[in-house]
Amino acid sequence: MSDSVAVWARPERGRRGPAPERSRDQIARAAIAIADADGLAAVSMREVAASLGTGPASLYRYVRAREDLLDLMADAVLAELELSAAPSTDWVDDLVALAGEVKAVHLRHPWLLDLPPQPSRLGPRAIDLIEHALGLMRHLPVQGRVKLEVIGVVNSLVAQFARHETAAEAPVSDRQAAQTAYLGKVAADGSHPLLAAALADTAPGDALDVFEPTIRHVAMGLTGIAHR
Amino acid sequence: MSDSVAVWARPERGRRGPAPERSRDQIARAAIAIADADGLAAVSMREVAASLGTGPASLYRYVRAREDLLDLMADAVLAELELSAAPSTDWVDDLVALAGEVKAVHLRHPWLLDLPPQPSRLGPRAIDLIEHALGLMRHLPVQGRVKLEVIGVVNSLVAQFARHETAAEAPVSDRQAAQTAYLGKVAADGSHPLLAAALADTAPGDALDVFEPTIRHVAMGLTGIAHR
DNA sequence: TTATACTGCGATCAGCGTTCGCAGTATAAG
DNA sequence: CTTATACTGCGAACGCTGATCGCAGTATAA
């Protein structure tokens, strides 16, 4: 099996020999369970194989490398999205709602935020998501590439906000406690008065909800189309 | 040395014993050179130590773990930013220019894009950058936390656009060729007509420059302040 | 002068991703 | 029906990783 065939373009079984005992989806879901419980770093080939009751080498019948497994995981969680809703009359509202659903996927699977996005990670469900998002913008009088740009930017913002919310909710690690102490020290020593003031202006637990306005502004700004 | 002290808050030498032979900055720069040449995955403790002519265990006198080294690397590259320019009369122009400079840092050091951003990665230079950015917005009649939100969102967009440009310029790997072929196949099979149309509408090499408008819209949108 | 904190780093541990190659299975070919 | 061979599962092994232990020399504090 060549490097030059994307994992989702490969057939799941050969034309001879026994039927495989597992599927790529099953392996991806086993990996997702581990990532959900213990983070992405815990998703080793050995750990995934053990959770399936097999040896690590057997996974290489389904994926070429761990990177393929990560691709499968990232795409598999998008199955949680309900993409069949018909667009309303307000494409910006629809895009904001879709962005909110994608953000919710990230909140359920925080390890997604540890996966550097790569254009090469687009699987069937990611492609369905893009098609759906393009559907929301179907009638806009702008070029396709502008629409794709909007989608890329919105995805990036979704991850950013998800990261923010995840950090706010997660138990504080030693590392984060150390950083907070460090920031407090810097704020206290007078060398960064604007930062000190801004931090003082940011009460804990008093989170802004700027997700929706951010998505709105970006969508309307890039397409040049006002909300109606 | 406790986990609970951030790497940049730790003294560089003890009060007794020989002076250390190296500095954290020197180690960070050795690591950056490796990352620039061969990517982040090549930055192993062994590789960094070998490039410094020492053994891997000696690095643990300077950092507690590889994660600390990554923190130092991420902060060290921000030294390339020239932050002393006085603000002009147009805060949005200034913010866009600053964002462009930060994007240029990412383009010179593409491995930054493989580092999941963490709030705990903020070192002295990152803090200087935030202070500077707050300075550009010093006179805006909005809360400090809104300003911090703008900075967070802009940073996220900077990374997104840098990733995009990096992908456009990098030699195409087998993986990316496979993905492109896969997208082509999906576009050809008729199941995603909007995507097919959008891709057809996106001529290679005909990149949109929506970086500046995106930053503008986000900045003005979040602060509620029109460009003037 | 002595105690001891500090430094450098080899040796070692435990784990990782991945490949090789064996053996059994099931389909294609004759 | 028999044979060839593509296919599958996976143990063993390779080469690499991050990190810790503990020794020995150094330099400051007591």
PDB file of N, CA and C (backbone and C1' of nucleotides) in Angstrom, chain A residues 13-14 16 18 20-22 54 57-58 61-62, chain D residues 4-15:
ATOM      1  N   ARG A  13     -10.838  -3.973   2.463  1.00  0.00           N
ATOM      2  CA  ARG A  13     -10.375  -5.358   2.425  1.00  0.00           C
ATOM      3  C   ARG A  13      -9.836  -5.685   1.049  1.00  0.00           C
ATOM      4  N   GLY A  14      -8.966  -6.644   0.994  1.00  0.00           N
ATOM      5  CA  GLY A  14      -8.386  -7.102  -0.257  1.00  0.00           C
ATOM      6  C   GLY A  14      -9.373  -7.979  -1.025  1.00  0.00           C
ATOM      7  N   ARG A  16      -8.662 -11.083  -1.970  1.00  0.00           N
ATOM      8  CA  ARG A  16      -8.427 -12.464  -1.580  1.00  0.00           C
ATOM      9  C   ARG A  16      -8.243 -12.505  -0.069  1.00  0.00           C
ATOM     10  N   PRO A  18      -8.618 -13.866   4.078  1.00  0.00           N
ATOM     11  CA  PRO A  18      -9.698 -13.725   5.055  1.00  0.00           C
ATOM     12  C   PRO A  18     -10.191 -12.295   5.166  1.00  0.00           C
ATOM     13  N   PRO A  20     -10.996  -8.955   7.050  1.00  0.00           N
ATOM     14  CA  PRO A  20     -10.366  -8.388   8.256  1.00  0.00           C
ATOM     15  C   PRO A  20     -11.307  -8.496   9.450  1.00  0.00           C
ATOM     16  N   GLU A  21     -10.719  -8.667  10.627  1.00  0.00           N
ATOM     17  CA  GLU A  21     -11.510  -8.807  11.855  1.00  0.00           C
ATOM     18  C   GLU A  21     -12.025  -7.480  12.376  1.00  0.00           C
ATOM     19  N   ARG A  22     -11.391  -6.402  11.950  1.00  0.00           N
ATOM     20  CA  ARG A  22     -11.781  -5.079  12.467  1.00  0.00           C
ATOM     21  C   ARG A  22     -11.919  -4.108  11.305  1.00  0.00           C
ATOM     22  N   THR A  54      -5.495  -6.902  20.914  1.00  0.00           N
ATOM     23  CA  THR A  54      -4.595  -7.425  19.893  1.00  0.00           C
ATOM     24  C   THR A  54      -3.197  -6.877  20.098  1.00  0.00           C
ATOM     25  N   ALA A  57       1.301  -4.556  16.133  1.00  0.00           N
ATOM     26  CA  ALA A  57       1.617  -4.725  14.715  1.00  0.00           C
ATOM     27  C   ALA A  57       0.367  -4.957  13.872  1.00  0.00           C
ATOM     28  N   SER A  58      -0.693  -5.465  14.481  1.00  0.00           N
ATOM     29  CA  SER A  58      -1.888  -5.753  13.688  1.00  0.00           C
ATOM     30  C   SER A  58      -2.560  -4.479  13.184  1.00  0.00           C
ATOM     31  N   ARG A  61      -2.185  -3.271   9.558  1.00  0.00           N
ATOM     32  CA  ARG A  61      -2.964  -3.785   8.442  1.00  0.00           C
ATOM     33  C   ARG A  61      -4.074  -2.809   8.054  1.00  0.00           C
ATOM     34  N   TYR A  62      -4.351  -1.879   8.964  1.00  0.00           N
ATOM     35  CA  TYR A  62      -5.469  -0.958   8.747  1.00  0.00           C
ATOM     36  C   TYR A  62      -4.991   0.453   8.444  1.00  0.00           C
TER      37      TYR A  62
ATOM     38  P    DA D   4       1.443 -24.809  -7.123  1.00  0.00           P
ATOM     39  O5'  DA D   4       0.963 -23.288  -7.230  1.00  0.00           O
ATOM     40  C5'  DA D   4       0.485 -22.826  -8.481  1.00  0.00           C
ATOM     41  C4'  DA D   4       0.087 -21.359  -8.368  1.00  0.00           C
ATOM     42  C3'  DA D   4       1.097 -20.469  -7.653  1.00  0.00           C
ATOM     43  O3'  DA D   4       1.132 -19.236  -8.372  1.00  0.00           O
ATOM     44  C1'  DA D   4      -0.975 -20.369  -6.503  1.00  0.00           C
ATOM     45  P    DT D   5       2.272 -18.145  -7.967  1.00  0.00           P
ATOM     46  O5'  DT D   5       1.424 -17.196  -6.997  1.00  0.00           O
ATOM     47  C5'  DT D   5       0.237 -16.590  -7.490  1.00  0.00           C
ATOM     48  C4'  DT D   5      -0.466 -15.872  -6.353  1.00  0.00           C
ATOM     49  C3'  DT D   5       0.480 -15.098  -5.415  1.00  0.00           C
ATOM     50  O3'  DT D   5      -0.167 -13.890  -5.077  1.00  0.00           O
ATOM     51  C1'  DT D   5      -0.900 -16.444  -4.166  1.00  0.00           C
ATOM     52  P    DA D   6       0.569 -12.492  -5.362  1.00  0.00           P
ATOM     53  O5'  DA D   6      -0.585 -11.473  -4.896  1.00  0.00           O
ATOM     54  C5'  DA D   6      -1.873 -11.625  -5.444  1.00  0.00           C
ATOM     55  C4'  DA D   6      -2.920 -11.459  -4.349  1.00  0.00           C
ATOM     56  C3'  DA D   6      -2.664 -10.293  -3.391  1.00  0.00           C
ATOM     57  O3'  DA D   6      -3.931  -9.677  -3.166  1.00  0.00           O
ATOM     58  C1'  DA D   6      -2.881 -12.299  -2.146  1.00  0.00           C
ATOM     59  P    DC D   7      -3.986  -8.310  -2.384  1.00  0.00           P
ATOM     60  O5'  DC D   7      -4.352  -8.763  -0.902  1.00  0.00           O
ATOM     61  C5'  DC D   7      -5.589  -9.400  -0.684  1.00  0.00           C
ATOM     62  C4'  DC D   7      -5.608 -10.021   0.693  1.00  0.00           C
ATOM     63  C3'  DC D   7      -5.239  -9.087   1.851  1.00  0.00           C
ATOM     64  O3'  DC D   7      -6.443  -8.740   2.536  1.00  0.00           O
ATOM     65  C1'  DC D   7      -4.398 -11.314   2.130  1.00  0.00           C
ATOM     66  P    DT D   8      -6.385  -7.660   3.738  1.00  0.00           P
ATOM     67  O5'  DT D   8      -6.162  -8.577   5.034  1.00  0.00           O
ATOM     68  C5'  DT D   8      -7.172  -9.494   5.436  1.00  0.00           C
ATOM     69  C4'  DT D   8      -6.655 -10.312   6.602  1.00  0.00           C
ATOM     70  C3'  DT D   8      -6.126  -9.457   7.733  1.00  0.00           C
ATOM     71  O3'  DT D   8      -7.026  -9.533   8.831  1.00  0.00           O
ATOM     72  C1'  DT D   8      -4.646 -11.266   7.215  1.00  0.00           C
ATOM     73  P    DG D   9      -6.751  -8.687  10.168  1.00  0.00           P
ATOM     74  O5'  DG D   9      -5.799  -9.647  11.013  1.00  0.00           O
ATOM     75  C5'  DG D   9      -6.299 -10.899  11.467  1.00  0.00           C
ATOM     76  C4'  DG D   9      -5.300 -11.527  12.423  1.00  0.00           C
ATOM     77  C3'  DG D   9      -4.825 -10.574  13.523  1.00  0.00           C
ATOM     78  O3'  DG D   9      -4.827 -11.298  14.750  1.00  0.00           O
ATOM     79  C1'  DG D   9      -2.953 -11.385  12.291  1.00  0.00           C
ATOM     80  P    DC D  10      -4.561 -10.523  16.136  1.00  0.00           P
ATOM     81  O5'  DC D  10      -2.962 -10.592  16.274  1.00  0.00           O
ATOM     82  C5'  DC D  10      -2.349 -11.865  16.394  1.00  0.00           C
ATOM     83  C4'  DC D  10      -0.847 -11.691  16.348  1.00  0.00           C
ATOM     84  C3'  DC D  10      -0.316 -10.540  17.229  1.00  0.00           C
ATOM     85  O3'  DC D  10       0.793 -11.034  17.959  1.00  0.00           O
ATOM     86  C1'  DC D  10       0.640 -10.442  15.105  1.00  0.00           C
ATOM     87  P    DG D  11       0.789 -11.032  19.560  1.00  0.00           P
ATOM     88  O5'  DG D  11       2.163 -11.791  19.850  1.00  0.00           O
ATOM     89  C5'  DG D  11       2.313 -13.130  19.372  1.00  0.00           C
ATOM     90  C4'  DG D  11       3.776 -13.389  19.060  1.00  0.00           C
ATOM     91  C3'  DG D  11       4.757 -12.797  20.071  1.00  0.00           C
ATOM     92  O3'  DG D  11       5.839 -13.722  20.185  1.00  0.00           O
ATOM     93  C1'  DG D  11       5.149 -11.832  17.932  1.00  0.00           C
ATOM     94  P    DA D  12       7.035 -13.469  21.249  1.00  0.00           P
ATOM     95  O5'  DA D  12       8.162 -12.833  20.328  1.00  0.00           O
ATOM     96  C5'  DA D  12       8.640 -13.579  19.212  1.00  0.00           C
ATOM     97  C4'  DA D  12       9.686 -12.764  18.469  1.00  0.00           C
ATOM     98  C3'  DA D  12      10.712 -12.083  19.380  1.00  0.00           C
ATOM     99  O3'  DA D  12      12.002 -12.379  18.852  1.00  0.00           O
ATOM    100  C1'  DA D  12       9.725 -10.489  17.913  1.00  0.00           C
ATOM    101  P    DA D  13      13.348 -11.934  19.625  1.00  0.00           P
ATOM    102  O5'  DA D  13      13.755 -10.622  18.825  1.00  0.00           O
ATOM    103  C5'  DA D  13      13.817 -10.679  17.401  1.00  0.00           C
ATOM    104  C4'  DA D  13      13.940  -9.279  16.858  1.00  0.00           C
ATOM    105  C3'  DA D  13      14.931  -8.395  17.619  1.00  0.00           C
ATOM    106  O3'  DA D  13      15.933  -7.988  16.699  1.00  0.00           O
ATOM    107  C1'  DA D  13      12.902  -7.238  17.193  1.00  0.00           C
ATOM    108  P    DC D  14      17.290  -7.281  17.186  1.00  0.00           P
ATOM    109  O5'  DC D  14      17.129  -5.852  16.506  1.00  0.00           O
ATOM    110  C5'  DC D  14      16.740  -5.756  15.139  1.00  0.00           C
ATOM    111  C4'  DC D  14      16.369  -4.320  14.842  1.00  0.00           C
ATOM    112  C3'  DC D  14      17.317  -3.316  15.482  1.00  0.00           C
ATOM    113  O3'  DC D  14      17.858  -2.507  14.451  1.00  0.00           O
ATOM    114  C1'  DC D  14      15.046  -2.755  15.931  1.00  0.00           C
ATOM    115  P    DG D  15      19.195  -1.654  14.731  1.00  0.00           P
ATOM    116  O5'  DG D  15      18.619  -0.192  15.002  1.00  0.00           O
ATOM    117  C5'  DG D  15      17.796   0.418  14.024  1.00  0.00           C
ATOM    118  C4'  DG D  15      17.116   1.617  14.662  1.00  0.00           C
ATOM    119  C3'  DG D  15      18.072   2.486  15.493  1.00  0.00           C
ATOM    120  O3'  DG D  15      17.854   3.845  15.119  1.00  0.00           O
ATOM    121  C1'  DG D  15      16.179   1.923  16.766  1.00  0.00           C
TER     122       DG D  15
END
